[in-house]
Amino acid sequence: MSALTKAKGFKKSKSGTYLSIAGTAFGAFGVAKRLKKARAEKDTLVLLDATVSAVAIVTGLAILYRELKRLGDDDVLLG
């Protein structure tokens, strides 16, 4: 398997999925900061936006977790 083929398959590997989970979880810090600031300023619109973003992050993490479970032992980079 060539290096280019492995690189293209990285996103579908366990390592790529773990990296995606970490990136998505890192985004949660920014959303938490926006939620805290919106509550302090009583800004309903920003609070609503941050809440929708938080729900999107939770959904994204759930999808990535499901993908990680599906990968199981047939990891693209190990094959």
XYZ file of N, CA and C in Angstrom:
237
model
N 0.847 -1.168 0.000
C 0.000 0.000 0.000
C 0.901 1.243 0.000
N 0.646 2.145 -0.917
C 1.493 3.333 -1.013
C 1.194 4.324 0.110
N 2.134 5.222 0.337
C 1.977 6.228 1.393
C 0.793 7.140 1.094
N 0.567 7.450 -0.173
C -0.548 8.323 -0.553
C -1.887 7.649 -0.259
N -1.977 6.381 -0.531
C -3.205 5.642 -0.250
C -3.462 5.599 1.249
N -2.404 5.386 2.029
C -2.556 5.385 3.484
C -2.995 6.754 3.987
N -2.438 7.806 3.417
C -2.789 9.165 3.832
C -4.251 9.461 3.525
N -4.734 8.997 2.384
C -6.145 9.206 2.029
C -7.060 8.424 2.963
N -6.608 7.279 3.445
C -7.415 6.452 4.329
C -7.308 6.844 5.791
N -6.484 7.851 6.110
C -6.249 8.232 7.504
C -7.533 8.638 8.211
N -8.394 9.374 7.525
C -9.628 9.841 8.151
C -10.532 8.661 8.545
N -10.435 7.577 7.826
C -11.245 6.395 8.121
C -10.541 5.422 9.065
N -9.405 5.812 9.610
C -8.669 4.944 10.524
C -9.013 5.290 11.966
N -8.593 4.413 12.872
C -8.810 4.692 14.295
C -8.073 5.958 14.710
N -6.848 6.104 14.236
C -6.054 7.287 14.586
C -6.723 8.557 14.092
N -7.210 8.533 12.866
C -7.895 9.697 12.306
C -9.169 10.020 13.053
N -9.883 8.984 13.466
C -11.123 9.193 14.217
C -10.821 9.769 15.587
N -9.774 9.264 16.245
C -9.378 9.827 17.546
C -8.989 11.296 17.401
N -8.294 11.623 16.322
C -7.898 13.004 16.076
C -9.132 13.883 15.844
N -10.110 13.376 15.125
C -11.349 14.120 14.901
C -12.102 14.331 16.206
N -12.127 13.306 17.063
C -12.790 13.426 18.363
C -12.102 14.510 19.200
N -10.774 14.501 19.191
C -10.025 15.502 19.968
C -10.293 16.909 19.445
N -10.315 17.075 18.146
C -10.597 18.384 17.560
C -11.990 18.879 17.877
N -12.949 17.976 17.808
C -14.332 18.339 18.123
C -14.469 18.686 19.598
N -13.845 17.902 20.458
C -13.900 18.170 21.899
C -13.220 19.495 22.228
N -12.139 19.815 21.517
C -11.445 21.084 21.728
C -12.362 22.261 21.396
N -13.197 22.098 20.371
C -14.163 23.133 20.002
C -15.185 23.385 21.102
N -15.393 22.402 21.953
C -16.353 22.552 23.053
C -15.902 23.621 24.048
N -14.601 23.830 24.178
C -14.107 24.864 25.093
C -14.556 26.255 24.643
N -14.482 26.517 23.343
C -14.926 27.801 22.810
C -16.416 28.010 23.000
N -17.181 26.946 22.795
C -18.625 27.040 22.971
C -18.970 27.271 24.439
N -18.273 26.590 25.329
C -18.517 26.782 26.768
C -18.223 28.224 27.172
N -17.176 28.793 26.611
C -16.816 30.185 26.901
C -17.911 31.134 26.408
N -18.432 30.859 25.195
C -19.514 31.693 24.649
C -20.786 31.564 25.479
N -21.083 30.346 25.953
C -22.264 30.143 26.794
C -22.151 30.944 28.090
N -20.984 30.880 28.709
C -20.766 31.590 29.969
C -20.899 33.102 29.778
N -20.303 33.605 28.704
C -20.356 35.041 28.423
C -21.792 35.479 28.103
N -22.508 34.677 27.331
C -23.893 35.017 26.970
C -24.793 35.038 28.203
N -24.572 34.102 29.116
C -25.367 34.091 30.351
C -25.078 35.322 31.193
N -23.802 35.676 31.278
C -23.413 36.836 32.090
C -24.000 38.125 31.521
N -24.043 38.222 30.184
C -24.559 39.427 29.540
C -26.060 39.352 29.278
N -26.665 38.208 29.594
C -28.089 37.968 29.337
C -28.455 38.211 27.864
N -27.589 37.749 26.996
C -27.777 37.882 25.549
C -28.428 36.603 25.024
N -29.731 36.665 24.809
C -30.497 35.479 24.425
C -30.078 34.921 23.074
N -29.807 35.803 22.115
C -29.456 35.341 20.784
C -28.119 34.596 20.773
N -27.124 35.128 21.457
C -25.824 34.456 21.542
C -25.961 33.163 22.340
N -26.793 33.188 23.373
C -27.037 31.984 24.178
C -27.670 30.890 23.318
N -28.634 31.265 22.501
C -29.270 30.301 21.600
C -28.269 29.747 20.595
N -27.442 30.621 20.017
C -26.431 30.196 19.056
C -25.429 29.230 19.693
N -24.967 29.567 20.883
C -24.002 28.703 21.575
C -24.632 27.365 21.950
N -25.907 27.383 22.318
C -26.601 26.140 22.659
C -26.724 25.232 21.443
N -27.076 25.810 20.306
C -27.164 25.021 19.068
C -25.787 24.459 18.703
N -24.747 25.264 18.886
C -23.383 24.787 18.618
C -23.009 23.637 19.553
N -23.416 23.741 20.808
C -23.122 22.674 21.774
C -23.820 21.377 21.380
N -25.062 21.492 20.934
C -25.799 20.306 20.493
C -25.111 19.690 19.270
N -24.626 20.536 18.369
C -23.914 20.032 17.184
C -22.634 19.305 17.583
N -21.940 19.816 18.587
C -20.710 19.163 19.056
C -21.026 17.807 19.670
N -22.063 17.747 20.481
C -22.454 16.473 21.097
C -22.842 15.465 20.023
N -23.594 15.912 19.032
C -23.992 15.026 17.934
C -22.768 14.553 17.152
N -21.847 15.473 16.881
C -20.622 15.109 16.165
C -19.797 14.096 16.919
N -19.678 14.287 18.224
C -18.933 13.321 19.043
C -19.607 11.953 19.035
N -20.939 11.942 19.076
C -21.665 10.671 19.044
C -21.442 9.949 17.717
N -21.460 10.692 16.621
C -21.222 10.091 15.304
C -19.807 9.547 15.208
N -18.825 10.313 15.703
C -17.441 9.844 15.668
C -17.245 8.613 16.545
N -17.899 8.579 17.692
C -17.810 7.411 18.571
C -18.394 6.177 17.883
N -19.527 6.377 17.211
C -20.144 5.260 16.483
C -19.209 4.766 15.385
N -18.570 5.694 14.678
C -17.627 5.321 13.625
C -16.438 4.556 14.199
N -15.982 4.979 15.366
C -14.870 4.303 16.029
C -15.259 2.869 16.383
N -16.471 2.682 16.860
C -16.936 1.329 17.176
C -17.061 0.483 15.923
N -17.486 1.087 14.822
C -17.637 0.343 13.567
C -16.301 -0.108 12.999
N -15.275 0.716 13.208
C -13.960 0.367 12.665
C -13.460 -0.946 13.249
N -13.659 -1.100 14.553
C -13.250 -2.334 15.189
C -11.813 -2.693 14.884
N -11.593 -3.907 14.419
C -10.244 -4.384 14.136
C -9.802 -4.152 12.706
N -10.715 -3.819 11.806
C -10.321 -3.629 10.413
C -9.917 -2.189 10.158
N -8.840 -1.778 10.801
C -8.289 -0.433 10.670
C -7.583 -0.289 9.322
N -7.847 0.793 8.629
C -7.289 1.010 7.280
C -5.767 1.056 7.325
N -5.185 1.704 8.316
C -3.729 1.851 8.361
C -3.008 0.554 8.730
N -3.700 -0.339 9.400
C -3.070 -1.601 9.771
C -3.171 -2.638 8.668
N -4.162 -2.482 7.781
C -4.439 -3.461 6.747
C -3.387 -3.543 5.741
